[in-house]
Coordinates of C-alpha atoms in Angstrom, one line a residue:
Chain A
M767 CA 0.0 0.0 0.0
T768 CA 1.4 3.4 -0.9
Q769 CA 1.4 5.7 2.0
H770 CA -0.3 9.0 1.4
N771 CA 1.1 12.4 2.3
H772 CA -0.1 16.0 2.5
Q773 CA -0.4 16.3 -1.3
T774 CA -2.1 13.0 -2.0
A775 CA -4.3 12.1 0.9
P776 CA -7.9 12.0 -0.3
T777 CA -10.5 14.1 1.4
Q778 CA -12.8 11.8 3.2
F779 CA -16.1 12.4 5.1
V780 CA -17.6 11.1 8.3
E781 CA -20.9 12.1 10.0
A782 CA -21.6 13.0 13.6
N783 CA -24.1 15.3 15.3
G784 CA -25.7 15.9 11.9
I785 CA -22.5 17.4 10.6
R786 CA -20.6 15.9 7.6
F787 CA -17.0 16.4 8.6
A788 CA -14.3 16.6 5.9
Y789 CA -10.9 15.2 6.8
R790 CA -7.6 13.8 5.5
R791 CA -5.7 11.1 7.3
F792 CA -2.1 10.0 6.5
G793 CA 1.2 9.0 7.9
K794 CA 2.7 6.1 9.6
P795 CA 0.1 4.0 11.4
S796 CA 1.0 3.8 15.1
G797 CA -0.5 4.2 18.5
V798 CA -2.0 7.6 18.9
P799 CA -2.8 9.8 15.9
L800 CA -2.3 13.6 16.0
L801 CA -5.3 15.8 15.3
F802 CA -4.7 19.2 13.8
N803 CA -7.0 22.1 14.7
Q804 CA -6.9 25.0 12.3
H805 CA -6.7 28.8 12.8
F806 CA -9.2 31.6 11.9
R807 CA -10.4 31.3 8.3
G808 CA -8.1 28.3 7.6
T809 CA -9.0 25.1 5.8
M810 CA -7.1 21.8 5.5
D811 CA -5.0 23.4 2.8
Y812 CA -3.7 26.1 5.2
W813 CA -1.4 23.7 7.1
D814 CA 2.3 23.7 6.1
P815 CA 3.2 20.4 4.4
A816 CA 6.7 20.6 5.9
V817 CA 5.0 20.3 9.3
T818 CA 2.2 17.8 8.5
D819 CA 4.5 15.5 6.5
G820 CA 7.3 16.0 9.0
L821 CA 5.2 14.8 11.8
A822 CA 3.5 12.1 9.7
K823 CA 6.9 10.3 9.5
N824 CA 6.4 8.8 13.0
R825 CA 2.6 8.8 13.4
E826 CA -0.7 9.3 11.7
V827 CA -1.9 12.8 11.3
I828 CA -5.5 13.9 10.8
L829 CA -6.5 17.2 9.3
F830 CA -10.1 18.2 9.4
N831 CA -12.5 21.1 8.9
N832 CA -14.5 21.8 12.0
A833 CA -18.3 22.3 11.6
G834 CA -19.3 25.0 9.1
V835 CA -15.7 25.5 7.7
S836 CA -15.0 24.9 4.0
S837 CA -15.9 21.4 2.9
S838 CA -17.5 20.4 6.2
S839 CA -21.3 20.9 6.5
G840 CA -23.1 22.6 9.4
K841 CA -22.6 26.1 10.9
V842 CA -19.6 27.5 12.8
P843 CA -20.8 28.0 16.3
A844 CA -20.2 31.3 18.1
T845 CA -18.3 29.8 21.1
M846 CA -15.1 27.9 21.4
Q847 CA -16.9 25.5 23.8
E848 CA -19.2 24.4 20.9
M849 CA -16.3 24.1 18.5
G850 CA -14.6 21.9 21.0
A851 CA -17.8 19.8 21.3
N852 CA -18.0 19.4 17.5
A853 CA -14.3 18.3 17.4
I854 CA -15.0 15.7 20.1
A855 CA -18.0 14.4 18.0
F856 CA -15.7 14.2 15.0
I857 CA -13.0 12.2 17.0
G858 CA -15.8 9.9 18.2
A859 CA -17.1 9.4 14.7
L860 CA -13.6 8.2 13.7
G861 CA -13.8 5.6 16.5
L862 CA -10.7 6.9 18.2
A863 CA -10.4 6.4 21.9
K864 CA -7.2 8.5 22.3
V865 CA -5.6 11.3 20.3
D866 CA -2.8 13.8 20.5
V867 CA -4.1 17.3 19.7
L868 CA -2.3 20.1 18.0
G869 CA -4.0 23.5 17.8
F870 CA -2.9 26.6 16.1
S871 CA -4.3 30.0 17.1
I872 CA -8.1 29.5 17.6
G873 CA -7.3 25.9 16.9
G874 CA -5.2 26.1 20.1
M875 CA -8.3 27.3 22.0
V876 CA -10.4 24.5 20.5
A877 CA -7.7 22.1 21.6
Q878 CA -7.9 23.4 25.2
E879 CA -11.7 22.9 25.0
I880 CA -11.3 19.4 23.8
A881 CA -9.0 18.6 26.7
T882 CA -11.3 20.3 29.2
Q883 CA -14.5 18.6 28.0
A884 CA -13.1 15.1 27.2
P885 CA -9.9 14.8 29.3
D886 CA -9.7 11.0 28.7
L887 CA -9.7 11.4 25.0
V888 CA -6.5 13.4 24.9
R889 CA -3.0 12.1 25.6
R890 CA -0.8 15.1 24.8
L891 CA -1.4 18.7 23.6
I892 CA 0.6 21.0 21.4
L893 CA -0.5 24.7 21.4
V894 CA 1.0 27.0 18.8
G895 CA 0.3 30.8 18.8
A896 CA -2.5 30.2 21.3
G897 CA -3.8 32.0 24.4
P898 CA -5.9 31.1 27.4
R899 CA -9.4 32.2 28.0
G900 CA -9.3 35.9 28.9
A901 CA -6.0 36.3 27.1
D902 CA -4.2 39.6 27.1
M903 CA -4.9 41.0 23.6
S904 CA -4.1 44.6 24.5
T905 CA -1.1 44.7 22.1
S906 CA -2.6 42.5 19.3
R907 CA -2.6 44.0 15.9
S908 CA -5.0 41.4 14.6
A909 CA -7.9 43.7 13.6
E910 CA -5.6 46.1 11.6
I911 CA -3.7 43.2 9.9
F912 CA -6.8 41.3 8.8
A913 CA -8.4 44.6 7.6
G914 CA -5.4 45.4 5.4
A915 CA -5.1 45.1 1.6
Y916 CA -2.4 42.8 0.2
D917 CA -1.0 42.3 -3.3
P918 CA -1.2 39.5 -3.9
P919 CA -4.0 38.8 -1.3
E920 CA -2.2 35.7 -0.1
H921 CA 0.5 38.0 1.4
L922 CA -1.9 38.7 4.2
W923 CA -0.4 35.5 5.7
L924 CA 3.1 36.9 5.6
A925 CA 1.9 39.7 7.9
V926 CA 0.0 37.3 10.1
H927 CA 2.5 34.4 10.4
F928 CA 6.0 35.7 9.8
S929 CA 8.5 38.2 11.2
P930 CA 9.1 41.2 8.9
S931 CA 12.9 40.5 9.0
P932 CA 14.6 39.4 5.7
S933 CA 14.8 35.9 7.1
G934 CA 11.2 36.0 8.2
R935 CA 10.0 37.2 4.8
A936 CA 12.1 34.5 3.0
A937 CA 10.6 31.8 5.3
G938 CA 7.1 33.2 4.6
L939 CA 7.5 33.1 0.8
A940 CA 8.9 29.5 1.0
F941 CA 5.8 28.6 3.2
L942 CA 3.4 30.1 0.7
K943 CA 5.0 28.1 -2.1
R944 CA 4.6 24.8 0.0
K945 CA 1.1 25.7 1.0
L946 CA -0.1 26.1 -2.6
L947 CA 1.4 22.9 -4.0
R948 CA -1.7 20.8 -3.6
K949 CA -4.0 21.1 -6.6
D950 CA -7.5 19.7 -5.5
R951 CA -8.1 22.4 -2.9
D952 CA -10.6 22.9 -0.2
P953 CA -13.1 25.7 -0.8
E954 CA -12.2 28.9 1.1
A955 CA -14.1 29.5 4.4
S956 CA -17.2 31.6 3.9
E957 CA -17.6 35.1 5.3
E958 CA -20.4 33.8 7.5
A959 CA -18.0 31.2 9.0
A960 CA -15.3 33.9 9.6
M961 CA -17.9 36.1 11.3
A962 CA -18.9 33.4 13.7
Q963 CA -15.3 32.6 14.4
R964 CA -14.7 36.2 15.2
E965 CA -17.6 36.3 17.6
A966 CA -16.3 33.2 19.4
I967 CA -12.8 34.7 19.7
T968 CA -14.2 37.9 21.2
K969 CA -16.2 35.9 23.8
Y970 CA -13.2 33.7 24.5
Y971 CA -10.9 36.7 25.4
A972 CA -13.5 38.5 27.5
P973 CA -12.0 39.1 31.0
A974 CA -13.7 37.3 33.9
E975 CA -13.0 36.5 37.4
S976 CA -10.8 33.4 37.9
V977 CA -10.8 33.0 34.1
L978 CA -7.6 31.0 34.2
D979 CA -8.8 28.4 36.7
Y980 CA -9.8 25.9 34.1
L981 CA -6.1 25.5 33.1
K982 CA -5.2 23.6 36.3
D983 CA -7.5 20.8 35.2
I984 CA -5.7 20.3 31.9
R985 CA -3.2 17.8 33.2
Q986 CA -2.0 16.4 29.9
P987 CA 1.7 17.0 29.1
T988 CA 1.5 20.2 26.9
L989 CA 4.0 21.7 24.6
I990 CA 3.5 25.5 24.0
V991 CA 5.2 26.9 20.9
Q992 CA 5.2 30.7 20.3
G993 CA 7.0 33.3 18.3
S994 CA 9.1 36.0 20.0
N995 CA 6.8 38.7 18.7
D996 CA 3.4 37.4 17.9
V997 CA 1.3 40.3 16.5
I998 CA -2.0 38.3 16.6
V999 CA -1.9 36.6 20.0
P1000 CA 0.7 38.5 21.9
T1001 CA 3.6 36.4 23.0
V1002 CA 3.1 37.0 26.8
N1003 CA 0.0 34.7 26.6
S1004 CA 2.2 31.7 25.9
Y1005 CA 4.1 32.5 29.1
I1006 CA 0.8 32.8 31.0
L1007 CA -0.3 29.5 29.6
Q1008 CA 2.9 27.9 30.7
Q1009 CA 2.7 29.3 34.2
N1010 CA -0.9 28.2 34.7
L1011 CA -0.9 24.7 33.1
P1012 CA 0.3 22.0 35.5
N1013 CA 2.5 20.2 33.1
A1014 CA 3.6 22.4 30.2
E1015 CA 6.9 23.1 28.4
L1016 CA 7.2 26.4 26.6
I1017 CA 9.4 27.1 23.6
V1018 CA 9.6 30.7 22.2
Y1019 CA 11.4 30.9 18.8
P1020 CA 13.5 34.0 18.0
D1021 CA 12.6 36.5 15.3
A1022 CA 9.2 34.8 14.8
N1023 CA 5.6 35.8 14.6
H1024 CA 2.2 34.1 14.9
G1025 CA 3.2 31.2 12.6
S1026 CA 6.5 30.5 14.4
F1027 CA 6.3 26.8 13.5
Y1028 CA 6.1 27.6 9.8
Q1029 CA 9.2 29.8 10.1
Y1030 CA 11.3 26.9 11.5
P1031 CA 9.4 23.8 10.3
Q1032 CA 12.3 21.4 10.7
L1033 CA 13.1 22.7 14.1
F1034 CA 9.5 22.5 15.1
V1035 CA 9.0 19.0 13.8
S1036 CA 12.1 17.9 15.8
D1037 CA 10.9 19.6 19.0
A1038 CA 7.3 18.3 18.6
D1039 CA 8.6 14.8 17.8
Q1040 CA 10.8 14.8 20.9
F1041 CA 7.8 15.9 22.9
L1042 CA 5.4 13.3 21.5
T1043 CA 7.9 10.5 21.6
S1044 CA 9.1 11.1 25.1
A1045 CA 5.4 10.8 26.1
L1046 CA 5.2 7.4 24.4
Q1047 CA 7.3 5.9 27.2
G1048 CA 4.3 5.9 29.4
D1049 CA 3.6 7.2 32.8
D1050 CA 5.0 4.3 34.8
A1051 CA 8.4 4.4 33.0
K1052 CA 8.5 8.1 33.9
L1053 CA 8.3 7.4 37.6
Q1054 CA 11.0 4.8 37.4
S1055 CA 13.6 7.1 35.8
P1056 CA 12.6 10.7 36.2
E1057 CA 16.0 12.0 35.0
R1058 CA 15.2 10.6 31.5
L1059 CA 11.8 12.2 31.1
P1060 CA 10.7 15.6 30.5
F1061 CA 7.1 15.2 31.6
P1062 CA 6.6 13.7 35.0
S1063 CA 3.1 12.5 35.5
I1064 CA 2.9 13.7 39.1
V1065 CA 2.7 17.4 39.6
S1066 CA 3.3 18.6 43.1
A1067 CA 0.7 20.7 44.9
F1068 CA 3.6 23.0 45.7
S1069 CA 4.4 23.7 42.1
W1070 CA 2.5 26.9 41.8
A1071 CA 1.6 27.7 45.4
G1072 CA 4.8 29.6 46.3
Chain B
M1267 CA 44.7 8.4 23.0
T1268 CA 42.0 7.6 25.6
Q1269 CA 39.4 10.4 25.6
H1270 CA 38.8 11.9 29.0
N1271 CA 35.4 12.5 30.6
H1272 CA 33.9 14.3 33.6
Q1273 CA 35.3 11.7 36.0
T1274 CA 38.8 11.3 34.6
A1275 CA 39.8 14.7 33.1
P1276 CA 42.8 16.0 35.1
T1277 CA 42.7 19.4 36.7
Q1278 CA 45.1 21.6 34.7
F1279 CA 46.3 25.2 35.4
V1280 CA 47.0 28.2 33.2
E1281 CA 48.0 31.7 34.3
A1282 CA 46.6 35.1 33.2
N1283 CA 46.3 38.5 34.9
G1284 CA 48.4 37.1 37.8
I1285 CA 45.7 34.4 38.4
R1286 CA 46.4 30.7 38.3
F1287 CA 43.1 29.3 36.8
A1288 CA 42.2 25.7 37.4
Y1289 CA 40.4 24.0 34.6
R1290 CA 39.4 20.6 33.1
R1291 CA 39.0 20.1 29.3
F1292 CA 37.6 17.0 27.7
G1293 CA 35.3 15.7 24.9
K1294 CA 35.5 15.4 21.2
P1295 CA 37.9 17.8 19.6
S1296 CA 36.0 19.9 17.1
G1297 CA 35.6 23.5 16.0
V1298 CA 34.4 25.6 19.0
P1299 CA 34.7 24.4 22.6
L1300 CA 32.0 25.1 25.1
L1301 CA 33.0 26.9 28.3
F1302 CA 31.0 26.3 31.4
N1303 CA 30.4 29.2 33.9
Q1304 CA 29.4 28.0 37.4
H1305 CA 26.8 29.2 39.9
F1306 CA 27.1 30.7 43.4
R1307 CA 29.4 28.7 45.6
G1308 CA 30.0 26.1 42.9
T1309 CA 33.2 24.5 41.8
M1310 CA 34.1 22.3 38.8
D1311 CA 32.7 19.4 40.8
Y1312 CA 29.2 21.0 40.9
W1313 CA 28.4 20.4 37.3
D1314 CA 26.2 17.4 36.4
P1315 CA 28.2 14.7 34.6
A1316 CA 25.1 13.8 32.6
V1317 CA 25.2 17.3 31.1
T1318 CA 28.9 17.8 30.7
D1319 CA 29.6 14.3 29.3
G1320 CA 26.4 14.5 27.2
L1321 CA 27.6 17.7 25.6
A1322 CA 31.2 16.4 25.3
K1323 CA 30.1 13.8 22.9
N1324 CA 30.0 16.3 20.0
R1325 CA 32.5 19.0 21.2
E1326 CA 35.2 19.8 23.7
V1327 CA 33.9 21.2 27.0
I1328 CA 35.9 23.3 29.4
L1329 CA 35.1 23.5 33.1
F1330 CA 37.0 26.1 35.2
N1331 CA 37.0 27.9 38.5
N1332 CA 36.9 31.7 38.0
A1333 CA 39.4 33.8 40.0
G1334 CA 39.3 33.2 43.8
V1335 CA 37.0 30.2 43.6
S1336 CA 38.2 26.8 44.9
S1337 CA 41.4 25.7 43.3
S1338 CA 41.9 28.9 41.3
S1339 CA 44.1 31.6 42.9
G1340 CA 43.3 35.2 43.2
K1341 CA 40.3 37.0 44.7
V1342 CA 36.6 36.9 43.7
P1343 CA 35.8 40.4 42.5
A1344 CA 32.7 42.1 43.8
T1345 CA 31.2 42.8 40.3
M1346 CA 30.0 40.6 37.5
Q1347 CA 31.9 42.8 35.1
E1348 CA 35.2 41.9 36.7
M1349 CA 34.3 38.2 36.8
G1350 CA 33.6 38.5 33.1
A1351 CA 37.0 40.2 32.5
N1352 CA 38.7 37.4 34.4
A1353 CA 36.9 34.7 32.3
I1354 CA 38.0 36.5 29.2
A1355 CA 41.6 36.5 30.4
F1356 CA 41.3 32.8 31.1
I1357 CA 39.9 32.1 27.6
G1358 CA 42.8 34.1 26.1
A1359 CA 45.4 32.2 28.2
L1360 CA 44.1 29.0 26.6
G1361 CA 44.8 30.6 23.2
L1362 CA 41.1 30.2 22.1
A1363 CA 39.9 32.7 19.5
K1364 CA 36.2 31.6 19.7
V1365 CA 34.1 29.8 22.3
D1366 CA 30.5 28.8 22.9
V1367 CA 29.6 29.9 26.5
L1368 CA 27.2 28.2 28.8
G1369 CA 26.4 30.0 32.1
F1370 CA 24.3 28.8 35.0
S1371 CA 22.8 31.3 37.5
I1372 CA 25.6 33.8 38.3
G1373 CA 27.5 31.9 35.6
G1374 CA 24.8 33.1 33.2
M1375 CA 25.4 36.7 34.3
V1376 CA 29.2 36.2 33.8
A1377 CA 28.4 34.7 30.3
Q1378 CA 26.5 37.9 29.4
E1379 CA 29.4 40.0 30.6
I1380 CA 31.8 37.9 28.4
A1381 CA 29.6 38.5 25.4
T1382 CA 29.3 42.2 26.2
Q1383 CA 33.0 42.8 26.7
A1384 CA 34.4 40.5 24.0
P1385 CA 31.6 39.9 21.4
D1386 CA 34.1 38.5 18.8
L1387 CA 35.2 35.8 21.3
V1388 CA 31.7 34.3 21.6
R1389 CA 29.9 32.3 19.0
R1390 CA 26.8 31.1 20.9
L1391 CA 25.4 31.5 24.4
I1392 CA 23.4 29.2 26.6
L1393 CA 21.9 30.8 29.7
V1394 CA 20.4 28.5 32.4
G1395 CA 18.5 29.9 35.4
A1396 CA 19.9 33.3 34.7
G1397 CA 18.5 36.8 34.8
P1398 CA 19.4 40.1 33.2
R1399 CA 21.0 43.1 34.9
G1400 CA 18.3 44.6 37.1
A1401 CA 16.4 41.3 37.2
D1402 CA 13.1 41.1 39.1
M1403 CA 14.0 39.2 42.3
S1404 CA 10.9 40.2 44.2
T1405 CA 9.7 36.6 44.5
S1406 CA 13.1 35.0 44.9
R1407 CA 13.4 32.7 48.0
S1408 CA 17.2 32.6 47.6
A1409 CA 18.1 34.2 51.0
E1410 CA 15.8 32.0 53.0
I1411 CA 16.9 28.8 51.1
F1412 CA 20.6 29.4 51.5
A1413 CA 20.2 30.3 55.2
G1414 CA 18.4 27.0 55.8
A1415 CA 19.8 23.9 57.6
Y1416 CA 19.8 20.7 55.7
D1417 CA 20.4 17.1 56.8
P1418 CA 22.6 16.0 55.0
P1419 CA 23.9 19.5 54.1
E1420 CA 24.1 18.5 50.5
H1421 CA 20.3 18.6 50.4
L1422 CA 20.5 22.3 50.2
W1423 CA 20.9 21.7 46.5
L1424 CA 17.7 19.8 46.3
A1425 CA 15.9 23.0 47.5
V1426 CA 17.9 25.2 45.2
H1427 CA 17.8 23.2 42.0
F1428 CA 14.8 20.8 42.0
S1429 CA 11.1 21.0 42.2
P1430 CA 9.5 19.6 45.4
S1431 CA 7.3 17.2 43.5
P1432 CA 8.1 13.5 43.8
S1433 CA 9.6 13.5 40.3
G1434 CA 11.6 16.5 41.1
R1435 CA 12.9 15.0 44.3
A1436 CA 13.8 11.7 42.6
A1437 CA 15.6 13.6 39.9
G1438 CA 17.5 15.6 42.6
L1439 CA 18.7 12.6 44.4
A1440 CA 19.9 11.0 41.2
F1441 CA 21.7 14.2 40.4
L1442 CA 23.5 14.3 43.8
K1443 CA 24.6 10.7 43.2
R1444 CA 26.1 11.7 39.8
K1445 CA 27.7 14.8 41.2
L1446 CA 29.5 13.0 44.0
L1447 CA 31.0 10.2 41.8
R1448 CA 34.3 11.9 41.2
K1449 CA 36.9 11.2 43.9
D1450 CA 39.7 13.8 43.5
R1451 CA 37.5 16.7 44.3
D1452 CA 38.0 20.5 44.1
P1453 CA 38.1 22.2 47.5
E1454 CA 34.9 23.9 48.4
A1455 CA 34.6 27.7 47.8
S1456 CA 35.6 29.8 50.8
E1457 CA 33.2 32.0 52.8
E1458 CA 35.2 35.0 51.6
A1459 CA 34.6 33.9 47.9
A1460 CA 30.9 33.4 48.6
M1461 CA 30.6 36.8 50.3
A1462 CA 32.2 38.6 47.3
Q1463 CA 29.8 36.7 44.9
R1464 CA 26.9 37.8 47.0
E1465 CA 28.0 41.4 46.8
A1466 CA 28.3 41.1 43.0
I1467 CA 24.8 39.6 42.7
T1468 CA 23.3 42.4 44.8
K1469 CA 25.0 45.0 42.6
Y1470 CA 24.0 43.2 39.4
Y1471 CA 20.3 43.2 40.3
A1472 CA 20.1 46.8 41.4
P1473 CA 17.4 48.6 39.4
A1474 CA 18.6 51.4 37.1
E1475 CA 17.4 53.4 34.2
S1476 CA 17.6 51.6 30.9
V1477 CA 19.2 48.7 32.7
L1478 CA 18.2 46.3 29.9
D1479 CA 19.7 48.3 27.1
Y1480 CA 22.9 46.2 27.0
L1481 CA 21.0 43.1 25.9
K1482 CA 20.3 44.5 22.4
D1483 CA 24.1 44.4 21.8
I1484 CA 24.3 40.7 22.6
R1485 CA 23.6 39.5 19.0
Q1486 CA 24.9 36.0 19.4
P1487 CA 22.3 33.3 19.0
T1488 CA 21.2 32.5 22.5
L1489 CA 19.4 29.6 24.1
I1490 CA 17.7 30.5 27.4
V1491 CA 16.7 27.5 29.6
Q1492 CA 14.6 27.9 32.7
G1493 CA 12.5 26.0 35.1
S1494 CA 8.7 26.6 35.4
N1495 CA 9.1 27.7 39.0
D1496 CA 12.6 29.0 39.7
V1497 CA 12.7 29.9 43.4
I1498 CA 16.2 31.5 43.1
V1499 CA 16.1 33.6 39.9
P1500 CA 12.3 33.9 39.3
T1501 CA 11.2 32.4 36.0
V1502 CA 9.8 35.7 34.6
N1503 CA 13.4 36.8 34.2
S1504 CA 14.0 34.2 31.4
Y1505 CA 11.0 35.7 29.6
I1506 CA 12.4 39.2 30.0
L1507 CA 15.8 38.0 28.7
Q1508 CA 14.1 36.4 25.6
Q1509 CA 12.1 39.5 24.9
N1510 CA 15.1 41.8 25.1
L1511 CA 17.8 39.8 23.4
P1512 CA 17.8 40.2 19.6
N1513 CA 18.2 36.5 18.8
A1514 CA 17.2 34.2 21.6
E1515 CA 15.2 31.0 21.9
L1516 CA 13.5 30.4 25.3
I1517 CA 12.7 26.9 26.7
V1518 CA 10.8 26.6 30.0
Y1519 CA 10.7 23.1 31.3
P1520 CA 7.7 21.9 33.4
D1521 CA 7.7 21.0 37.1
A1522 CA 11.3 22.4 37.4
N1523 CA 13.3 24.8 39.5
H1524 CA 16.6 26.6 39.3
G1525 CA 18.5 23.5 38.1
S1526 CA 16.0 22.6 35.4
F1527 CA 18.7 21.2 33.1
Y1528 CA 19.7 18.7 35.9
Q1529 CA 16.1 17.6 36.2
Y1530 CA 16.0 16.6 32.5
P1531 CA 19.7 16.2 31.5
Q1532 CA 19.0 14.0 28.5
L1533 CA 16.3 16.4 27.2
F1534 CA 18.6 19.4 27.9
V1535 CA 21.6 17.8 26.1
S1536 CA 19.3 17.1 23.1
D1537 CA 18.0 20.7 23.1
A1538 CA 21.4 22.2 23.6
D1539 CA 23.0 20.0 21.0
Q1540 CA 20.4 20.9 18.5
F1541 CA 21.0 24.6 19.2
L1542 CA 24.8 24.4 19.0
T1543 CA 24.7 22.2 15.9
S1544 CA 22.3 24.3 14.0
A1545 CA 24.6 27.2 14.6
L1546 CA 27.5 25.2 13.1
Q1547 CA 25.9 25.7 9.7
G1548 CA 27.2 29.3 9.7
D1549 CA 25.5 32.5 8.9
D1550 CA 25.6 32.4 5.1
A1551 CA 23.9 29.0 5.0
K1552 CA 21.2 30.5 7.1
L1553 CA 20.4 33.2 4.7
Q1554 CA 20.2 30.7 1.9
S1555 CA 17.6 28.5 3.5
P1556 CA 15.9 30.3 6.3
E1557 CA 13.3 27.6 6.7
R1558 CA 15.9 25.1 7.9
L1559 CA 17.4 27.4 10.5
P1560 CA 16.3 28.5 13.9
F1561 CA 18.7 31.4 14.2
P1562 CA 18.7 33.9 11.4
S1563 CA 21.7 36.1 11.5
I1564 CA 19.8 39.2 10.5
V1565 CA 17.4 40.7 13.0
S1566 CA 14.9 43.2 11.8
A1567 CA 14.8 46.6 13.2
F1568 CA 11.1 46.1 13.5
S1569 CA 11.4 43.0 15.7
W1570 CA 10.9 44.8 19.0
A1571 CA 9.7 48.2 17.9
G1572 CA 6.0 47.3 17.8

């Protein structure tokens, strides 16, 4: 059997909750597949093949469009909680009992909702360019950047994902080339879908008392990846996530923006691989030889008390 | 020729500035050796053999006692600047034109001083448990922890370096075992040396106008490694370093304290190796294929302006 990759994996469909979910699944069959949750306005074609194929070398990866996005039916709900519930329904429809979950931007928020609502379903989390509920968006330039005009229009994503340095721009142009390689493309997300996503984002970031409390219940080993100067979800939010999650590693890449993992795809794949592979050793092994293992399964009550 | 390691490398001496510096040098001969700068009260025997031998697999490592510490002659100066100048004199006495520099805690401050005073001497920097000049020490428990009584006394270093979680404690006990393997040990640092180090630390952390400005001139690719809850140099300082250095990656390990790299020595060696090896590709290669390379040599003027 030929193994599919980012370019060749057929779009498949599965139904749950009355929604027909579009997805692609490829890579090396192994224990726990890795589910990718996409950013604002993104479809399955918005992922970087260098990242998806890179991670597919050691595991199956699953790309999908959540409800109401692109080739999936249904409506985009106006809360992250409902998006999380839809993603959980999709995972269930695939018959999967355990997944690793990667989320980018609002996908990272959906990933947190999946882990919160269905903790037993999630083994490990990778959050890229994400923030917590009630995130500090005071320095975000998101509104201004998405309202801008770009020639060609695709260069919007240079402004969103990449640093304006020469290296950042070169990495961005290389990413766009990779992104556009696939021919049979998903339809773009509708304006209606984008509006609902925007509403969900606004609600998610609303300040509230004890808004970060939910994070202490996300006990899965988590890798947080962020750019040094994220103009969409300000970088400080990755630090806040790390400090409030019980078992999270943070990596901040230099000279990088919202799409830090697309600026350094090989480095990211190596870091994410190390994170996901160390986890495969299992919790018991960890307790036997803590010096070998990055993610102890027991987190002290003292950790954040002092 | 048998290759030496942490346990067998003989203590050698070299003179510069009227100081007789004690050092040990071992590992795989290659381009640029890695110089280790030690923490408060530490001697060459305080390094974790899992880290030094791990990194020595791909390069030479050099351990030394700075002036006035343990088996080195001279006096500990009362400023980090002078400690940096002494380290530079030592590097010069070895006839080295270029080094990578790793610094732990006050060693990380000395490392920054070396890069500031002799930028051409330093290729790459690794800072562990370090802070910038004027660091935020408001939540440090350093004074209380170093004033405590421990049975056995060596367990002071569990409180300093390791998380109080079961995994952290187990990792700490494993570290102490590794640390004490070597038989012909350096003498302990004198009380006089410790007092001068303390004075230098106090001066270094003093708040001052534009105290962080020097960081923008440290243009070497830098890897910052920190524990999620550093009780000696509060974790936030690693984030401040990352945000103010022009070309720095930050890694924060979970459930970890001041000695985060001793809690996860294999993970740290892997991360540090990746960092030092990527750098070996050289600046020109970086500009050719930015997507392969974590540390672009050109940093945009926009990076931190916005």
